[in-house]
GROMACS .gro file of C-alpha atoms in nm:
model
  267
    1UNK     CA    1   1.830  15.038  -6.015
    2UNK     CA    2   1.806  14.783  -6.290
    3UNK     CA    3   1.997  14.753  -6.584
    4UNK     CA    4   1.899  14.828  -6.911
    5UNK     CA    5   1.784  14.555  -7.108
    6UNK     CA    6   2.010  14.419  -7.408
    7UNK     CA    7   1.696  14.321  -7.574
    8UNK     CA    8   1.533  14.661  -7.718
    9UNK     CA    9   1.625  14.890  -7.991
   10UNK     CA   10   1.900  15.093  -7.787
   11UNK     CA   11   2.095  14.768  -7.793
   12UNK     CA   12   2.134  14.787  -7.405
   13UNK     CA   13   2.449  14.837  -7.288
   14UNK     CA   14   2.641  14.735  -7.635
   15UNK     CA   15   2.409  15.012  -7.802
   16UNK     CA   16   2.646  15.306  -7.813
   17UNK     CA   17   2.514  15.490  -7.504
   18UNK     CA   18   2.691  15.628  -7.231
   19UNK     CA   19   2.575  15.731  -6.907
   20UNK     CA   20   2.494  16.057  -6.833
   21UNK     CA   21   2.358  16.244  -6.484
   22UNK     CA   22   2.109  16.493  -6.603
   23UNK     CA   23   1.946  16.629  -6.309
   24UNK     CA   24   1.636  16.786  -6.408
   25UNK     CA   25   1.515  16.914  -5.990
   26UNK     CA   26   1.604  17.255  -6.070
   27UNK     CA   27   1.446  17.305  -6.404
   28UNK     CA   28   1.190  17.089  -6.415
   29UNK     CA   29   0.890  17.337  -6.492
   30UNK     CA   30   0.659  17.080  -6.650
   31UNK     CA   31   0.444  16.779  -6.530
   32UNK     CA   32   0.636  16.577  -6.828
   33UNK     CA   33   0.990  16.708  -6.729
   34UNK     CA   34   0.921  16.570  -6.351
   35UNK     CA   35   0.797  16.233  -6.453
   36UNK     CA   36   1.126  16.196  -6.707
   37UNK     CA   37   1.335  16.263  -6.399
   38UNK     CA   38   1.196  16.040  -6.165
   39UNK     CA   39   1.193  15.806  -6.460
   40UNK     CA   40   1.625  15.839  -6.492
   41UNK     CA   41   1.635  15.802  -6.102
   42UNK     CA   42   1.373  15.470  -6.127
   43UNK     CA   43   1.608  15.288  -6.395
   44UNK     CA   44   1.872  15.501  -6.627
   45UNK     CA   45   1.986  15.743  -6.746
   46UNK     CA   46   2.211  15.721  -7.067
   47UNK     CA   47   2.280  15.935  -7.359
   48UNK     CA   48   2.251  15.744  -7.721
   49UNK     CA   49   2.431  15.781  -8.008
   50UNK     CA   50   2.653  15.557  -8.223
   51UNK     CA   51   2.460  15.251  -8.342
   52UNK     CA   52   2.536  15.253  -8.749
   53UNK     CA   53   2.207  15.451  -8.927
   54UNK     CA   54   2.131  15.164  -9.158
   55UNK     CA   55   2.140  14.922  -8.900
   56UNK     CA   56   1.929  15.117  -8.690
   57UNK     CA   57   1.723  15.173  -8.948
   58UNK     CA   58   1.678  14.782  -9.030
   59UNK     CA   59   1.666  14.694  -8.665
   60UNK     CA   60   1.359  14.944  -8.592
   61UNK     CA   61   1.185  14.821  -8.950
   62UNK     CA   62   1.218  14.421  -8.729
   63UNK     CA   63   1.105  14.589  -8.441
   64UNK     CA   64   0.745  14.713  -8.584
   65UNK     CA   65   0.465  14.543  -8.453
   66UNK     CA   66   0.653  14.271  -8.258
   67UNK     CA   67   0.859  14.278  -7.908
   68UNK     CA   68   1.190  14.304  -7.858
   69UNK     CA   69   1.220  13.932  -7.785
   70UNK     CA   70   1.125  13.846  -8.123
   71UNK     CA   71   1.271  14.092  -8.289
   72UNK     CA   72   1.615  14.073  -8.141
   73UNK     CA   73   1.715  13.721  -8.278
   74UNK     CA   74   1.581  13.780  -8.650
   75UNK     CA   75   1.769  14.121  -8.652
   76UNK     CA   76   2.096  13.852  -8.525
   77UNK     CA   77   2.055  13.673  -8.768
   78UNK     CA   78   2.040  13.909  -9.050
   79UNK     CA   79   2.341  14.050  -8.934
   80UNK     CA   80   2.486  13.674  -8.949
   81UNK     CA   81   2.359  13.615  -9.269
   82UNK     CA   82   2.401  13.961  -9.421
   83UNK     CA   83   2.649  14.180  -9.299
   84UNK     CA   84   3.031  14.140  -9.264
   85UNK     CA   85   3.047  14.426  -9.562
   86UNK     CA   86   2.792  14.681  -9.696
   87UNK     CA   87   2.530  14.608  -9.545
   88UNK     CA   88   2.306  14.830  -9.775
   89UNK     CA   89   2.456  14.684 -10.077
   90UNK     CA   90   2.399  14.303  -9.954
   91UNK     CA   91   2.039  14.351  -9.840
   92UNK     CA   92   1.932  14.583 -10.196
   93UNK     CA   93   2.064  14.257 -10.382
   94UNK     CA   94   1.935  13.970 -10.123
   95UNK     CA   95   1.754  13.681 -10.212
   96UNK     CA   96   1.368  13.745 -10.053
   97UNK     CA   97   1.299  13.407  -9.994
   98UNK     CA   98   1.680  13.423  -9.795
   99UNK     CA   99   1.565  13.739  -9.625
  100UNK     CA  100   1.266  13.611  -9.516
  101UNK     CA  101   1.404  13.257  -9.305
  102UNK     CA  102   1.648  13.487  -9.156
  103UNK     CA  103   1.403  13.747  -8.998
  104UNK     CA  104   1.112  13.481  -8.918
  105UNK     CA  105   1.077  13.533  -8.576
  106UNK     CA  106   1.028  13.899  -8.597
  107UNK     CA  107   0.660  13.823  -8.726
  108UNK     CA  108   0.547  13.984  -9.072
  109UNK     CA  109   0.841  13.874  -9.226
  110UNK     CA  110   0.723  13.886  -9.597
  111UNK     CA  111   0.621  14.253  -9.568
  112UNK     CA  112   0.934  14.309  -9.370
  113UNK     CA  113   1.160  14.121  -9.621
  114UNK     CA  114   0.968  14.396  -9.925
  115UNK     CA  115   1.088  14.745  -9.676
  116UNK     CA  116   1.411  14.624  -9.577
  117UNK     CA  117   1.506  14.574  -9.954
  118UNK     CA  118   1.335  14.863 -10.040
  119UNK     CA  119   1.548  15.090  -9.843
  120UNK     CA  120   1.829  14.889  -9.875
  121UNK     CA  121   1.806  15.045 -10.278
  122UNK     CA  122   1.682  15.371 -10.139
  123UNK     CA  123   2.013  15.400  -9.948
  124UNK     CA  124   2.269  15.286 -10.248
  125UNK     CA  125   2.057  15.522 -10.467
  126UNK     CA  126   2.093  15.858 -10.242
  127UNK     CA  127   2.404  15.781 -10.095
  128UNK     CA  128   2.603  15.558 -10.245
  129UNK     CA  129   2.663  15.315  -9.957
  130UNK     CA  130   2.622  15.196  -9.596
  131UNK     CA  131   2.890  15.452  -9.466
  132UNK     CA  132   2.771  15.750  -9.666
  133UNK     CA  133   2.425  15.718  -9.550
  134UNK     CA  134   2.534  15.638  -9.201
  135UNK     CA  135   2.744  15.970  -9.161
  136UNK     CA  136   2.439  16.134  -9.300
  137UNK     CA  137   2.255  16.061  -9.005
  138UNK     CA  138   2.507  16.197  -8.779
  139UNK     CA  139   2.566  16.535  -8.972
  140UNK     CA  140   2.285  16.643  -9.197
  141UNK     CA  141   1.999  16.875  -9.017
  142UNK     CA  142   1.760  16.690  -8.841
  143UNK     CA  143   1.470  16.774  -8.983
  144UNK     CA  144   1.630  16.710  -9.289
  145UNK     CA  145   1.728  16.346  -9.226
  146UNK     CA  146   1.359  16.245  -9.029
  147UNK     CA  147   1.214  16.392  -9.332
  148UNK     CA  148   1.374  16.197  -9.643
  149UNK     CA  149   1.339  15.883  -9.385
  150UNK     CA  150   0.935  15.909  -9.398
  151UNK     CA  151   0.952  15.947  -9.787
  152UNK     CA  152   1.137  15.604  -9.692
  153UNK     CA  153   0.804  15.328  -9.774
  154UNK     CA  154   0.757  15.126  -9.422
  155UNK     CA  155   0.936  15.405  -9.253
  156UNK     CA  156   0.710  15.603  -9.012
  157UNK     CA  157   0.778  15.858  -8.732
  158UNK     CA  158   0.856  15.563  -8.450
  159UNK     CA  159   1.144  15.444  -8.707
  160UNK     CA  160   1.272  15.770  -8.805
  161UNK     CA  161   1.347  15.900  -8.451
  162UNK     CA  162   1.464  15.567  -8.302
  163UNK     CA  163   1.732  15.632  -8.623
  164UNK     CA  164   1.778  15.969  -8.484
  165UNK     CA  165   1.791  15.895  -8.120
  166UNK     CA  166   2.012  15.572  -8.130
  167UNK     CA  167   2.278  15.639  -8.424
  168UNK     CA  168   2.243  16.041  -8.465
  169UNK     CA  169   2.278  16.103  -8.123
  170UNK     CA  170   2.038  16.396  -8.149
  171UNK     CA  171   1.888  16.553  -7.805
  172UNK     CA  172   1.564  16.636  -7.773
  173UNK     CA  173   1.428  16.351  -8.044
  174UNK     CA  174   1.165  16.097  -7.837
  175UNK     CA  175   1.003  15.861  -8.005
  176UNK     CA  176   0.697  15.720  -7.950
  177UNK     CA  177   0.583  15.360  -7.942
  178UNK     CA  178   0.324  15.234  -7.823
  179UNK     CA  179   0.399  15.204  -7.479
  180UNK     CA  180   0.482  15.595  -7.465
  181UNK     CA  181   0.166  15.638  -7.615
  182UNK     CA  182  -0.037  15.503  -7.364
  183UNK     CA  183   0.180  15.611  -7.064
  184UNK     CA  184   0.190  15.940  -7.157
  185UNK     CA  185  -0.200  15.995  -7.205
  186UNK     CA  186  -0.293  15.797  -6.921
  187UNK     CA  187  -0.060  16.022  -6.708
  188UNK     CA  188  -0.184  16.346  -6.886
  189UNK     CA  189   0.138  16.478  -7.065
  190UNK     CA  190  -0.068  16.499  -7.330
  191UNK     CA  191  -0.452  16.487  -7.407
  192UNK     CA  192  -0.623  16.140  -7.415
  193UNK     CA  193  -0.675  16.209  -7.789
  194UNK     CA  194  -0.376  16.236  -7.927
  195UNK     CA  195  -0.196  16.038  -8.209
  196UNK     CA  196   0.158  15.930  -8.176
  197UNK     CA  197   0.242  16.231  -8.337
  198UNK     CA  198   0.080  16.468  -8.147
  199UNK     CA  199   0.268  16.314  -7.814
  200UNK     CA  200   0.575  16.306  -7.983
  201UNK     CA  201   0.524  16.684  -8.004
  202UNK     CA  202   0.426  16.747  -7.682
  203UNK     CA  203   0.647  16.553  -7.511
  204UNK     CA  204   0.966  16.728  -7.697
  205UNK     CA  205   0.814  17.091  -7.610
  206UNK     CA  206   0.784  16.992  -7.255
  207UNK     CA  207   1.071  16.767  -7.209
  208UNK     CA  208   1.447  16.901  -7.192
  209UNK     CA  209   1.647  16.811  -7.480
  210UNK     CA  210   1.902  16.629  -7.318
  211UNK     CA  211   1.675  16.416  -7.080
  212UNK     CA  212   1.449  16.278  -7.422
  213UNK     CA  213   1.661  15.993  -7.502
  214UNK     CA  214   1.644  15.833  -7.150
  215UNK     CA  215   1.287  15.950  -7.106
  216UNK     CA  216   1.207  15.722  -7.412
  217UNK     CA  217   1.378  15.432  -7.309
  218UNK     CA  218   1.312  15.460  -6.968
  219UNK     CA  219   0.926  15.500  -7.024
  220UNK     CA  220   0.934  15.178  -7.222
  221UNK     CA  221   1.064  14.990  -6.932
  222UNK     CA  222   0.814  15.153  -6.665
  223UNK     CA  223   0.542  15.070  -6.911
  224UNK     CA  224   0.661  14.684  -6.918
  225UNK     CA  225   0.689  14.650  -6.552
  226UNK     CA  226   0.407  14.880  -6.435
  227UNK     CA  227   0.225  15.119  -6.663
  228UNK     CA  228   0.097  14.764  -6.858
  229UNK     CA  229  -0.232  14.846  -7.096
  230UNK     CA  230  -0.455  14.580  -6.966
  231UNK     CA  231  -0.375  14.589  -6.559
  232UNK     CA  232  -0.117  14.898  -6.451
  233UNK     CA  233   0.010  14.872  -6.087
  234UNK     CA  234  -0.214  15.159  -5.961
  235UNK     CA  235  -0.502  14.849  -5.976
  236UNK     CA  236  -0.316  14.788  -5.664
  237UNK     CA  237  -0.319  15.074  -5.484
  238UNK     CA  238  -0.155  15.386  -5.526
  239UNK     CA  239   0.144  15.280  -5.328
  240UNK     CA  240   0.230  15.029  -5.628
  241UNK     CA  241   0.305  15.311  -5.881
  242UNK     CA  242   0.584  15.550  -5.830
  243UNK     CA  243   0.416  15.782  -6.034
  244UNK     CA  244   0.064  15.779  -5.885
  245UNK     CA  245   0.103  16.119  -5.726
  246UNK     CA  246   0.140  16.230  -6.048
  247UNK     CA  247  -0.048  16.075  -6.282
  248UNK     CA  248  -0.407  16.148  -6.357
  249UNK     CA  249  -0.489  15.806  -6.430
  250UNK     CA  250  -0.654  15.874  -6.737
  251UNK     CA  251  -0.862  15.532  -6.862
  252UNK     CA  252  -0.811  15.345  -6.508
  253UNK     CA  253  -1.071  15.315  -6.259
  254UNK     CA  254  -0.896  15.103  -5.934
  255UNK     CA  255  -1.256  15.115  -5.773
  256UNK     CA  256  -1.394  14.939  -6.039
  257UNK     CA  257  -1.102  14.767  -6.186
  258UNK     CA  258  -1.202  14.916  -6.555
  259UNK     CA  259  -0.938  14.982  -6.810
  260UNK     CA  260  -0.977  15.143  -7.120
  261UNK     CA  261  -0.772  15.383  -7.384
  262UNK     CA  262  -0.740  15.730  -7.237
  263UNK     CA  263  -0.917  15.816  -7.587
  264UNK     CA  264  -1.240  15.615  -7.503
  265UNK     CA  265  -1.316  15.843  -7.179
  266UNK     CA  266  -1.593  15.985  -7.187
  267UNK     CA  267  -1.668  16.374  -7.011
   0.00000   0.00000   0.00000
């Protein structure tokens, strides 16, 4: 079983999650529930929880539309450049054009530079500080929090559950990114159609609350080393998935070699 990477938004193993053993054989009643299990048994499974809210909140803003590789060092170098103290109150008052060398790498860095101020004042307006706004997260009703974070500008629902997942700690939250967006149509845990929203939704009423967390990280990594959008394993025959078996393949044709967005199939 491979370790978790310490490049992606759960931090890896410095990203306040502990391991967990969730076994899901008994009480796994849905097609989604089964595929999050054998997911935890294929790489990990860890409970999250921990990471600071604001700092979550910046890292995920880096992490939109860009990979974790390039993400990873601007977010470093923020920190280097920006924390040490409240890291709310330094950002809301940070020089832009300072801002914007520091997060470079993460691509989109003057639009970037604009949110992460933004809610840098957001913060320091609502809740006074970094620490305030941070136990926030942890305490206040979840709905509550995920929905003053999308009045947030530049926050959307990815952002606002990777804040809930990784520094509320909050079971059954699962984001979804783009790779859970395509793995989870293409399987079938939810129709081809849906939005990000609409998997997020069915993938929280079908998943148990306390597998979510892994299921999202987990499904990342199976969609980086198998589930890829342009050639997934099951090109090579179904003994190169792990999931084939149970996946309806939904946009891949392995007798033809076609791939397409489960959305573009056609009845």
């Amino acid at each position: 079983m491979p370790d978790e990477p310490d490049e992606n938004i759960s931090g890896g193993s410095g990203g306040g999650g502990r391991e967990v053993a969730v076994d899901l054989s008994a009480s796994a009643t849905t097609r989604a529930a089964v595929v999050v299990d054998r997911l935890g048994d294929l790489y990990w499974q860890k409970a999250y929880g921990g990471q600071g809210g604001f700092e979550c909140l910046v890292r995920t803003i880096l992490s939109q539309n860009t990979s974790d590789k390039a993400s990873q060092p601007a977010h470093d170098r923020l920190m280097e450049r920006f924390g040490g103290g409240d890291l709310a109150e330094s950002l809301a008052a940070a020089d832009r054009e300072a801002l914007v060398e520091a997060i470079r790498s993460a691509g989109l860095y003057n639009q970037k530079s604009k949110l992460i101020i933004g809610v840098a004042g957001d913060v320091l307006s609502d809740f006074g500080s970094e620490a305030d706004f941070d136990q926030w997260v942890r305490e206040a009703d979840p709905e509550t929090v995920r929905e003053r974070l999308l009045e947030m500008k530049g926050v959307g629902p990815k952002t606002a559950d990777c804040v809930l997942l990784f520094a509320g700690g909050r079971d059954g939250v699962f984001p979804v990114d783009t790779h859970v967006h395509r793995i989870s149509r293409r399987i079938g845990l939810a129709p081809a159609d849906s939005d990000h929203e609409g998997v997020r939704e069915r993938l929280e009423r079908d998943v148990p609350d306390e597998a979510c967390g892994f299921g999202h990280t987990a499904m990342i990594q199976f969609g980086r080393e198998y589930c890829t959008a342009r050639k997934p394993a099951c090109l090579d025959g179904p003994e190169a998935c792990p999931m084939d078996d149970v996946c309806e393949s939904v946009g891949v044709s392995p007798e033809t070699g076609d791939v397409c967005d489960p959305a573009d199939v056609r009845e």
